[in-house]
Short mmCIF file of N, CA, C and O in Angstrom, two decimals:
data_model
loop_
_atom_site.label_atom_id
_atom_site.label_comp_id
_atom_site.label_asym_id
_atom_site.label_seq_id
_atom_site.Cartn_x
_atom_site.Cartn_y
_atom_site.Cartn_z
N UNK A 200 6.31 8.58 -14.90
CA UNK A 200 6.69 7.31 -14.30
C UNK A 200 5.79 6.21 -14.86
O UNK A 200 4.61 6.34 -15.17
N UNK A 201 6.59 5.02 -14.94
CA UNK A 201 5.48 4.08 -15.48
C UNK A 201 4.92 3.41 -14.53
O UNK A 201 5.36 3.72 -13.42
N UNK A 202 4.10 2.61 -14.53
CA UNK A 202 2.95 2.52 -13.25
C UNK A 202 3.85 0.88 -12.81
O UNK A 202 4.19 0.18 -13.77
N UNK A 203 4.10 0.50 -11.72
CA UNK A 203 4.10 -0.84 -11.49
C UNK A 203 3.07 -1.35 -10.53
O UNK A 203 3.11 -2.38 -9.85
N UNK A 204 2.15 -0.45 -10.61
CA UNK A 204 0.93 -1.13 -9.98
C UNK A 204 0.51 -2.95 -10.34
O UNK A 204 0.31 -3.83 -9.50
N UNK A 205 0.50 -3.02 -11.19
CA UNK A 205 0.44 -4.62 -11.52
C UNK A 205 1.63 -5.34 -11.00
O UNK A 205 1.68 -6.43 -10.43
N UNK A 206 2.78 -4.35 -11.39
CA UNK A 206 4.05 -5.54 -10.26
C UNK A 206 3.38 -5.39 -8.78
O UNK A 206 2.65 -6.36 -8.59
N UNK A 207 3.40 -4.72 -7.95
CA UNK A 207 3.07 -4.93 -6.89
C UNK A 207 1.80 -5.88 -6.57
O UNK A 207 1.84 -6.43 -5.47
N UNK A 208 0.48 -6.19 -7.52
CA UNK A 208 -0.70 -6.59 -7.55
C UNK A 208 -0.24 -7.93 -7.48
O UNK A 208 -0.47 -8.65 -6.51
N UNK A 209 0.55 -8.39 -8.71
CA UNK A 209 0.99 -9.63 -9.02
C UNK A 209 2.05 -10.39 -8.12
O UNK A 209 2.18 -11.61 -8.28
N UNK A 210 2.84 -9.68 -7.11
CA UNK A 210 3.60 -10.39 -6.04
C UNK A 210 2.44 -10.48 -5.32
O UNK A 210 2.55 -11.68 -5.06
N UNK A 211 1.49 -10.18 -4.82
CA UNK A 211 -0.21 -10.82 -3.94
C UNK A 211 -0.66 -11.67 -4.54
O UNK A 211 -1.51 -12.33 -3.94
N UNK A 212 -0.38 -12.01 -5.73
CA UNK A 212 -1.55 -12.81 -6.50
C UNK A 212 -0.62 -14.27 -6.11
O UNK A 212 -1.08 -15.33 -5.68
N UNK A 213 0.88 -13.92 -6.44
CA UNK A 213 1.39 -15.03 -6.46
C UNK A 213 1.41 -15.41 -4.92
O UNK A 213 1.62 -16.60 -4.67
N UNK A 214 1.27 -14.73 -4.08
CA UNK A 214 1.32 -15.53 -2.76
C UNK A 214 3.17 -15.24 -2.41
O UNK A 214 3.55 -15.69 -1.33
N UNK A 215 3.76 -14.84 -2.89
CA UNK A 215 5.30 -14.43 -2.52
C UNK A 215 5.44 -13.15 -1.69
O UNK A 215 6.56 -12.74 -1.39
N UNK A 216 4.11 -12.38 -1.23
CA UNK A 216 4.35 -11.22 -0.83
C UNK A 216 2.86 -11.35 -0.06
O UNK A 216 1.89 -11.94 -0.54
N UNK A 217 2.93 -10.50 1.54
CA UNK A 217 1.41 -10.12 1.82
C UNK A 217 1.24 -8.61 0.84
O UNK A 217 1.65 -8.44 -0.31
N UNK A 218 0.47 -7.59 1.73
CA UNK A 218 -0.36 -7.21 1.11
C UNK A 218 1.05 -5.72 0.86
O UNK A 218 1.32 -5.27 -0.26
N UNK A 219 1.72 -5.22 2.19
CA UNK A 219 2.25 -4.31 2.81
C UNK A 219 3.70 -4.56 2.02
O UNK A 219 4.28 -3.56 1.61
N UNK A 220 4.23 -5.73 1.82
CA UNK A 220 5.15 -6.09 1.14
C UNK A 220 5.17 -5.99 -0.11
O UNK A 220 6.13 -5.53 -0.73
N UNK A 221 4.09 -6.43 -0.61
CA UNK A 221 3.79 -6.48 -2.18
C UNK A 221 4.28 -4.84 -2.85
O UNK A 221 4.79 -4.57 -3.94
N UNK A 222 3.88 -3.91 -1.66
CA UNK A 222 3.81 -2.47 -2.11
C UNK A 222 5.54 -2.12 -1.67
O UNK A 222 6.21 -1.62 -2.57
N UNK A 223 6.14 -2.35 -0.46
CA UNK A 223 7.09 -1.93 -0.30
C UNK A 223 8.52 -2.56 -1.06
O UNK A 223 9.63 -2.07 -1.28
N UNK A 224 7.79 -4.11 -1.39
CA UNK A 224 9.25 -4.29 -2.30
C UNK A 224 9.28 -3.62 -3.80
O UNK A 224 10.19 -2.93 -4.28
N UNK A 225 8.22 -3.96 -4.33
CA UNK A 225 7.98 -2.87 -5.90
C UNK A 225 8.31 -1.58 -5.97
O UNK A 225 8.21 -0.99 -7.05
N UNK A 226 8.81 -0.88 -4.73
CA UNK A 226 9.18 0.60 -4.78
C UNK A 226 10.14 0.91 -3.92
O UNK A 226 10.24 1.96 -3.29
N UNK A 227 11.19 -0.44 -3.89
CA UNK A 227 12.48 -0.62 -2.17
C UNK A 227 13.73 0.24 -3.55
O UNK A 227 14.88 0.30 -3.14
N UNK A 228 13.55 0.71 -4.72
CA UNK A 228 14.53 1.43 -5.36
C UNK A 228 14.11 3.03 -4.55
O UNK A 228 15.00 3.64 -3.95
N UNK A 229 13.03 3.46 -4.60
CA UNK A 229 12.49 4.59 -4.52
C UNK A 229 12.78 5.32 -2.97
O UNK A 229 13.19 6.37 -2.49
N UNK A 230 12.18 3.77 -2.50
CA UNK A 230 12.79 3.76 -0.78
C UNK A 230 14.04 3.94 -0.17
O UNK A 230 14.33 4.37 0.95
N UNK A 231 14.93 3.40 -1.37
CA UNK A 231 16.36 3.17 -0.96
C UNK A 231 16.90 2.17 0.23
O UNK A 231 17.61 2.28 1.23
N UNK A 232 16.09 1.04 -0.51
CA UNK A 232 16.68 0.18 0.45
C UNK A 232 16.48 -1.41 -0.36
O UNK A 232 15.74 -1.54 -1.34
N UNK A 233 17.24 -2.49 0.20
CA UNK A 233 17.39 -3.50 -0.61
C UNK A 233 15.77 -4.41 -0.62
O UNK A 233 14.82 -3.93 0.00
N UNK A 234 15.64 -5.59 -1.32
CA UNK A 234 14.45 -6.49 -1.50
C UNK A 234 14.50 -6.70 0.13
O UNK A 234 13.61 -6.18 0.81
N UNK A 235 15.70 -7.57 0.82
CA UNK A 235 15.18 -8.05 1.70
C UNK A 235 14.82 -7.66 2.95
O UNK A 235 14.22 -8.39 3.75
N UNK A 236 15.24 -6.27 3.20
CA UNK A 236 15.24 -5.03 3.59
C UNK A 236 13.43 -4.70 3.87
O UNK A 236 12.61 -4.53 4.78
N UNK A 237 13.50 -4.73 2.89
CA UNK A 237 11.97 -4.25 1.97
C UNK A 237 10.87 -5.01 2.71
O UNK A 237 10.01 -4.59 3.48
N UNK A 238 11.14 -6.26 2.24
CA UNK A 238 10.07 -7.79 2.81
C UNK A 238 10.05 -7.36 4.43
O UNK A 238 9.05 -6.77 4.84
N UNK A 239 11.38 -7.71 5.52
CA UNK A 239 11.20 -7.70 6.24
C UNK A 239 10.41 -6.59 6.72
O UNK A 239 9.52 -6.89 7.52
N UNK A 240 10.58 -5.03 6.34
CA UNK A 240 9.60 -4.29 7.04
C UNK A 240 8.32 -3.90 6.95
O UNK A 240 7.71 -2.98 7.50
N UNK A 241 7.90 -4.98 5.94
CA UNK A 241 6.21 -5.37 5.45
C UNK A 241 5.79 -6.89 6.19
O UNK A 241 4.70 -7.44 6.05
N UNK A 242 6.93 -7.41 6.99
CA UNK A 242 6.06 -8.50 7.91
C UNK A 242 5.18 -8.75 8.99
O UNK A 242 4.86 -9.87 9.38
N UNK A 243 4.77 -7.60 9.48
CA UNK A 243 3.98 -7.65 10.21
C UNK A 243 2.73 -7.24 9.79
O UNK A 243 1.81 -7.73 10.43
N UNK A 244 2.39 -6.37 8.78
CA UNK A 244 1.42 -5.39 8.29
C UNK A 244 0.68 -5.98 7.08
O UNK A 244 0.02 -5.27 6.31
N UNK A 245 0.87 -7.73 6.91
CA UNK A 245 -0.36 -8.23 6.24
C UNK A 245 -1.49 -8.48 6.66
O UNK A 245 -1.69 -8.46 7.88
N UNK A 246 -2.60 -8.79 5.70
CA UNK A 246 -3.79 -8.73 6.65
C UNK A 246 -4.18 -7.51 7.57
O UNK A 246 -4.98 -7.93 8.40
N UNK A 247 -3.95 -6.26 7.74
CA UNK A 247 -4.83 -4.99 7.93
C UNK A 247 -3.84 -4.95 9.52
O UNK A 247 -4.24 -4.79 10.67
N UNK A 248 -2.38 -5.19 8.96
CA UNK A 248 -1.53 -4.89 10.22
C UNK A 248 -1.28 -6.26 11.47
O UNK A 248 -0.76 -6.21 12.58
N UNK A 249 -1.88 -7.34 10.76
CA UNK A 249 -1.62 -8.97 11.25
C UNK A 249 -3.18 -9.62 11.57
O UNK A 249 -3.57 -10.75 11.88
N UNK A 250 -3.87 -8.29 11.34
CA UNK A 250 -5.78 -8.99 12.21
C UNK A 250 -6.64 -8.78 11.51
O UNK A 250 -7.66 -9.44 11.70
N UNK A 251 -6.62 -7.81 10.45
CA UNK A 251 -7.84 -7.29 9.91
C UNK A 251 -8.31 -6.25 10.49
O UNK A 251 -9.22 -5.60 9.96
N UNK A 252 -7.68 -5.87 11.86
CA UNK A 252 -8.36 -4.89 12.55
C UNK A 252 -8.13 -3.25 12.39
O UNK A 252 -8.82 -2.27 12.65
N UNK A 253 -7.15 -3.41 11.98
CA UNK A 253 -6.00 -2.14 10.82
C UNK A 253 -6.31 -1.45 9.92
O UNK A 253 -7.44 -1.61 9.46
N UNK A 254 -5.46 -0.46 9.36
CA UNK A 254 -5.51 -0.11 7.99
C UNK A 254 -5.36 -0.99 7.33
O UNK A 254 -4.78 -1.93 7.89
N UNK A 255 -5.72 -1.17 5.96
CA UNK A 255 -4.96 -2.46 4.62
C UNK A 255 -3.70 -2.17 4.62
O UNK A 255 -3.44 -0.98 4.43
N UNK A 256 -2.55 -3.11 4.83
CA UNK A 256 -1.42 -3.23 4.96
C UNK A 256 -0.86 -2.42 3.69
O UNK A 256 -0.02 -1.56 3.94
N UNK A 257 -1.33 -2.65 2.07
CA UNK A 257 -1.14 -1.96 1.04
C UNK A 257 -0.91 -0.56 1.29
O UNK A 257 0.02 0.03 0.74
N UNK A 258 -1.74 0.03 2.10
CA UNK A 258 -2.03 1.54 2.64
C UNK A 258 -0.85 1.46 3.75
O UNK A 258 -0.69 2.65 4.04
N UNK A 259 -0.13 0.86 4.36
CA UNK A 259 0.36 1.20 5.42
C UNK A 259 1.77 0.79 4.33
O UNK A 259 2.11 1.86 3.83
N UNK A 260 2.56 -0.20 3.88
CA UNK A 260 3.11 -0.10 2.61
C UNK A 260 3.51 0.82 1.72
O UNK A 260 4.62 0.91 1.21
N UNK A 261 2.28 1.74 1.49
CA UNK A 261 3.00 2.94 0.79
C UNK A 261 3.24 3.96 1.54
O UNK A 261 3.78 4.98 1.11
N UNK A 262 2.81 3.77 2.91
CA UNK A 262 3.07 5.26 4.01
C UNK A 262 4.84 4.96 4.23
O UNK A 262 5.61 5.90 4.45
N UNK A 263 5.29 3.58 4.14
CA UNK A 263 6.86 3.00 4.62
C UNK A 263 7.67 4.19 3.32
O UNK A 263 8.35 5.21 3.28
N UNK A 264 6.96 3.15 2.40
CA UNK A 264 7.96 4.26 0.54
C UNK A 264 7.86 5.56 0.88
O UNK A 264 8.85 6.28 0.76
N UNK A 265 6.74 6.04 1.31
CA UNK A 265 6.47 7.98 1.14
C UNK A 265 7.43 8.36 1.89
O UNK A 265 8.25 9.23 1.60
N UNK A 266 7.37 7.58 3.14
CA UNK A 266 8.72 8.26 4.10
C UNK A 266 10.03 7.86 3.96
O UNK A 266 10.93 8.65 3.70
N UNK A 267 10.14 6.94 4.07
CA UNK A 267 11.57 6.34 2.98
C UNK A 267 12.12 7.14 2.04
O UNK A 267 13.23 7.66 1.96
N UNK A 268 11.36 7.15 1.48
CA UNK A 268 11.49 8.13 -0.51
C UNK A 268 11.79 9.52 -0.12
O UNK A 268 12.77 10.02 -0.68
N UNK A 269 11.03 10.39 0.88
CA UNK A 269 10.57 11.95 1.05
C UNK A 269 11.88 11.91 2.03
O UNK A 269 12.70 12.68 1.53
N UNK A 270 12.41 11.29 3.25
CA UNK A 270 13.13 11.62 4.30
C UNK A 270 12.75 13.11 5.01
O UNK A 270 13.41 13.82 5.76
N UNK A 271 11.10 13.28 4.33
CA UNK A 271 10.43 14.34 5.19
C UNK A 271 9.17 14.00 6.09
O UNK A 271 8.33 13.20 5.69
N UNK A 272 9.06 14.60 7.26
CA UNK A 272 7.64 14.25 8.32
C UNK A 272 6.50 14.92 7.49
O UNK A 272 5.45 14.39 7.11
N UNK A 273 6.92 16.19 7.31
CA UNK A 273 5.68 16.80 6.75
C UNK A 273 4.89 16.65 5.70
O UNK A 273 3.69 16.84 5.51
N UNK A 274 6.32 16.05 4.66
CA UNK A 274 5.69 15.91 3.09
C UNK A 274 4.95 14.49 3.39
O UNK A 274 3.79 14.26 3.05
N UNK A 275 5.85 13.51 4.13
CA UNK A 275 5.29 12.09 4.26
C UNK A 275 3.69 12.14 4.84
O UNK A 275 2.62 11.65 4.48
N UNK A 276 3.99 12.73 5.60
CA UNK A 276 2.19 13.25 6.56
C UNK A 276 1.49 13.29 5.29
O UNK A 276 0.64 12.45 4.98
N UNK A 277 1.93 14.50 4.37
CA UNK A 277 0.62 15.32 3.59
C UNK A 277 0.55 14.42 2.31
O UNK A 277 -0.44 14.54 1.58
N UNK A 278 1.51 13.56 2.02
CA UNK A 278 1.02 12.93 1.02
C UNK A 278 0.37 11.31 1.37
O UNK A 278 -0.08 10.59 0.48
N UNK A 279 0.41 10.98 2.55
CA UNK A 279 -0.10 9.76 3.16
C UNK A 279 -1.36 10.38 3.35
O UNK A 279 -2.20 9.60 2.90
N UNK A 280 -1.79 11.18 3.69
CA UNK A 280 -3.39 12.01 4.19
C UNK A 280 -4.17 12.10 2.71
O UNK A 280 -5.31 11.74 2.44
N UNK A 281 -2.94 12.83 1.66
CA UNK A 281 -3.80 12.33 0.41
C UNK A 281 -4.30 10.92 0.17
O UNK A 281 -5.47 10.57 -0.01
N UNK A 282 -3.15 10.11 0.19
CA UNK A 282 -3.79 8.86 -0.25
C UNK A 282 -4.56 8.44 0.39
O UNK A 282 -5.61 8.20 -0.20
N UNK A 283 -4.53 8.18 1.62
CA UNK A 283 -5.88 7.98 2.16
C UNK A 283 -7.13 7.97 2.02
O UNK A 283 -7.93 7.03 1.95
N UNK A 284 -7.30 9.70 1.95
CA UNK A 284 -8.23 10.10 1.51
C UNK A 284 -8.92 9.66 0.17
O UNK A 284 -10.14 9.56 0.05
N UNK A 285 -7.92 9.38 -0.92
CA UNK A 285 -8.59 9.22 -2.38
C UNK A 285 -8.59 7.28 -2.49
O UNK A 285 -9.13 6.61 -3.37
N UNK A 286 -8.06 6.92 -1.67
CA UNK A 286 -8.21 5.40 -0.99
C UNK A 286 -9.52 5.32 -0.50
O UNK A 286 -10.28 4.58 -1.13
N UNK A 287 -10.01 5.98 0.62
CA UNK A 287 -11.61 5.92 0.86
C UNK A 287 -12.39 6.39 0.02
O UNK A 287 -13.48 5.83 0.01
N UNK A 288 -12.23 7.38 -0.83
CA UNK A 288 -13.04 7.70 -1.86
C UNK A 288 -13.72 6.68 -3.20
O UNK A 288 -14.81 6.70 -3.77
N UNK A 289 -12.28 5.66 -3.38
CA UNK A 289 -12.61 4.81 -4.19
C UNK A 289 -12.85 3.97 -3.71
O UNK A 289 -13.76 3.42 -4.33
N UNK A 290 -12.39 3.12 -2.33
CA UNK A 290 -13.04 2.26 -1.87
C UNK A 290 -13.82 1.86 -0.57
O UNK A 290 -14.02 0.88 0.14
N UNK A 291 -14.10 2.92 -0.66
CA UNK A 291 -15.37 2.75 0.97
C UNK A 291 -14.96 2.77 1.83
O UNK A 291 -15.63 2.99 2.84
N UNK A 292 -13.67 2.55 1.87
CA UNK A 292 -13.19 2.20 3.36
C UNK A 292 -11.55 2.24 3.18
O UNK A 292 -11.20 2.18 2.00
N UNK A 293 -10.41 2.33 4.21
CA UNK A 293 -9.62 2.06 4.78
C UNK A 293 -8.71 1.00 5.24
O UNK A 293 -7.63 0.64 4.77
N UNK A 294 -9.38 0.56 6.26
CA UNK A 294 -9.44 -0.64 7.39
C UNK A 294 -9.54 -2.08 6.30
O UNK A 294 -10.24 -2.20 5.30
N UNK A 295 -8.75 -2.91 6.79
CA UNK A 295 -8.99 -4.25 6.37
C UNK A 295 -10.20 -4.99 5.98
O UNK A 295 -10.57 -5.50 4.92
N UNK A 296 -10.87 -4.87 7.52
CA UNK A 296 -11.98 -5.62 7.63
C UNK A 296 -13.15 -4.75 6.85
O UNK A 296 -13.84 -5.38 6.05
N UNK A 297 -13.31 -3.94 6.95
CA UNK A 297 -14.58 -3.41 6.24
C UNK A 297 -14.19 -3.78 4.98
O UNK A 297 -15.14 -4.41 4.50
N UNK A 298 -13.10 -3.72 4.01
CA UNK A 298 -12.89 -3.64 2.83
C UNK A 298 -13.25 -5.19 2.06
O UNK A 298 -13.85 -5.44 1.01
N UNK A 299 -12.49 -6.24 3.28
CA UNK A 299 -13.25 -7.70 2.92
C UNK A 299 -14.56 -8.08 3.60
O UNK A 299 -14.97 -9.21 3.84
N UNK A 300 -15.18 -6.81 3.86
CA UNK A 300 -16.41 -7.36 4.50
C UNK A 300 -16.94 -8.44 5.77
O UNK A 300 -17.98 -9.06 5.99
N UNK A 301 -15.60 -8.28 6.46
CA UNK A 301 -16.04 -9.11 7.80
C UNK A 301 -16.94 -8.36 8.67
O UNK A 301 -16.91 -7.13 8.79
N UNK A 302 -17.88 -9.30 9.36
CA UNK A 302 -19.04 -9.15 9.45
C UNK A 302 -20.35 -8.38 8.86
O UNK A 302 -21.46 -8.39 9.38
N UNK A 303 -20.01 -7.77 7.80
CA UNK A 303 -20.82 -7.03 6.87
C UNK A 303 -21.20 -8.11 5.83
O UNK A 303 -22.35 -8.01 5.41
N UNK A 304 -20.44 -9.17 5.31
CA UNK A 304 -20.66 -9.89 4.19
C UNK A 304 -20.55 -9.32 2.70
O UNK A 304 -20.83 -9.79 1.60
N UNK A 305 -20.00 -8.08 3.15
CA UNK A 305 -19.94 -6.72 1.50
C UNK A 305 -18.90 -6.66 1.66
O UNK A 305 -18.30 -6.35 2.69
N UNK A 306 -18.27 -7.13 0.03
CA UNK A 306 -16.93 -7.51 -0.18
C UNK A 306 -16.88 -5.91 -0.35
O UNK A 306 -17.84 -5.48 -0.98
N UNK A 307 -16.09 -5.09 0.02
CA UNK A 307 -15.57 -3.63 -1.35
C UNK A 307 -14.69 -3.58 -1.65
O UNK A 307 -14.38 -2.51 -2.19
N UNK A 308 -13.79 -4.49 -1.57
CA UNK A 308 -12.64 -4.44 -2.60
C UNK A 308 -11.79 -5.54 -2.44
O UNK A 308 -11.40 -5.82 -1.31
N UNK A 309 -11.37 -6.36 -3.66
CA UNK A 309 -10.37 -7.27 -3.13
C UNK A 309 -8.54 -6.98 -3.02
O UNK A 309 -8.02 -6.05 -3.65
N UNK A 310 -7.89 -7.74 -2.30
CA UNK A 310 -7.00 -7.47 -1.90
C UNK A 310 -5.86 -7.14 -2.94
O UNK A 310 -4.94 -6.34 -2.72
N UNK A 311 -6.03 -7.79 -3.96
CA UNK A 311 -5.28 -7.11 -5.08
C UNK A 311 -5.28 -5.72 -5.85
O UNK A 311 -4.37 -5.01 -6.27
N UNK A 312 -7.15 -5.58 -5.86
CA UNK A 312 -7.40 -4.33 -5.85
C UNK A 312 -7.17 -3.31 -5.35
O UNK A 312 -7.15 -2.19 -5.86
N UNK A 313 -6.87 -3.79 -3.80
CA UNK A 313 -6.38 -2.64 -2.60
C UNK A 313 -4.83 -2.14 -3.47
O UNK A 313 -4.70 -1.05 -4.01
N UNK A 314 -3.62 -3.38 -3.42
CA UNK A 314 -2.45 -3.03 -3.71
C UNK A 314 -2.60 -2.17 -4.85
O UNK A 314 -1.96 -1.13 -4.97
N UNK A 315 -3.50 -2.62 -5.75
CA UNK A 315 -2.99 -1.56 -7.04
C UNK A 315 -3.47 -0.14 -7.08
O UNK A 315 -3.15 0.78 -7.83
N UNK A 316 -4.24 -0.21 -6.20
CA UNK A 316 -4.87 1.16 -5.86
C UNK A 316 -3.42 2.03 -5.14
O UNK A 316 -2.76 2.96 -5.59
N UNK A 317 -3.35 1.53 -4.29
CA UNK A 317 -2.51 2.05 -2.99
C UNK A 317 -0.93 2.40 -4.31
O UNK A 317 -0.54 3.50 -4.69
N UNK A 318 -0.39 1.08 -4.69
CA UNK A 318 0.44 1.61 -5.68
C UNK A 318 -0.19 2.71 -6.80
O UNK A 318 0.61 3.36 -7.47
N UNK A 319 -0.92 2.81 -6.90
CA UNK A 319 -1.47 4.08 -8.26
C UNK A 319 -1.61 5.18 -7.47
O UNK A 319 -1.83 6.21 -8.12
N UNK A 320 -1.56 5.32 -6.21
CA UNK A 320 -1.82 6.43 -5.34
C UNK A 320 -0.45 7.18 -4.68
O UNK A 320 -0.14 8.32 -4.36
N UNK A 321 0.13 5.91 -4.66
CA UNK A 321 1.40 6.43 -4.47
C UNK A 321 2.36 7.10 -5.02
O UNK A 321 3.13 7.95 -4.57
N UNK A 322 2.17 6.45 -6.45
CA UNK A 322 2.82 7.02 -7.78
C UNK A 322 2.81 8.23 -8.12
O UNK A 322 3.75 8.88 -8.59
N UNK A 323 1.18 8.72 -7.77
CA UNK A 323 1.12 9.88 -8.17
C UNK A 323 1.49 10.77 -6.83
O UNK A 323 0.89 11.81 -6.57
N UNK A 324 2.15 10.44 -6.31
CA UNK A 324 2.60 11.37 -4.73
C UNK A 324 4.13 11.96 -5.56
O UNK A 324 4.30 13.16 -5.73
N UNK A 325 5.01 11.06 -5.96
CA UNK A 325 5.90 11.06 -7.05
C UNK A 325 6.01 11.71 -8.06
O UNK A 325 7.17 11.77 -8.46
N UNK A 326 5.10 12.34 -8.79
CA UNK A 326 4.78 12.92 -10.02
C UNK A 326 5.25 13.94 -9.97
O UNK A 326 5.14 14.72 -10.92
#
């Protein structure tokens, strides 16, 4: 598969997509479902689920595709638990806020970074 991690990165950059969207419209073929389809069920889940207080919407974004795509509980479970997992591995954290460093002042990752991660993680759930 070829990576559209940068498509998804680049609808964040441009500001046409939050974070959860960016990931679910770049992969609404995979999902089986249309763009606007897509957008709407990434509107609530920018910004770490609307607060920062969340997972990174990117991460919650590709849990929508896995299950969408799989139309399985179990596979969707075990391959969302992967990403996760190799999501905190590379970036410290999960959660919104730790990742932009609210109240820590330690950025660990920026938000574009999150999407392309989360899309490169996803991809390989696909493989």
């Amino acid at each position: 598969m070829e990576t559209r991690k940068h498509i998804a990165a680049e609808k964040l950059q441009n500001g046409t997509h939050n974070c959860a969207q960016s990931i679910i419209c770049t992969y609404a073929d995979m999902a089986g479902i249309n763009e606007e389809t897509a957008r709407n069920l990434g509107n609530a889940f920018g910004s770490g689920m609307g607060n920062m207080e969340g997972n990174c919407g990117a991460l919650v974004g590709a849990g929508v595709v896995l299950g969408l795509a799989t139309k399985d509980r179990a596979a969707a479970r075990k391959g969302m638990r992967q990403i996760m997992t190799q999501f905190q591995q590379r970036n410290g954290a999960t959660q919104c806020k730790m990742l932009k460093g609210v109240g820590t002042g330690v950025i660990l990752r920026e938000c574009t970074g999150c999407v392309a991660d989360a899309a490169e993680l996803l991809e390989e759930q696909f493989e």
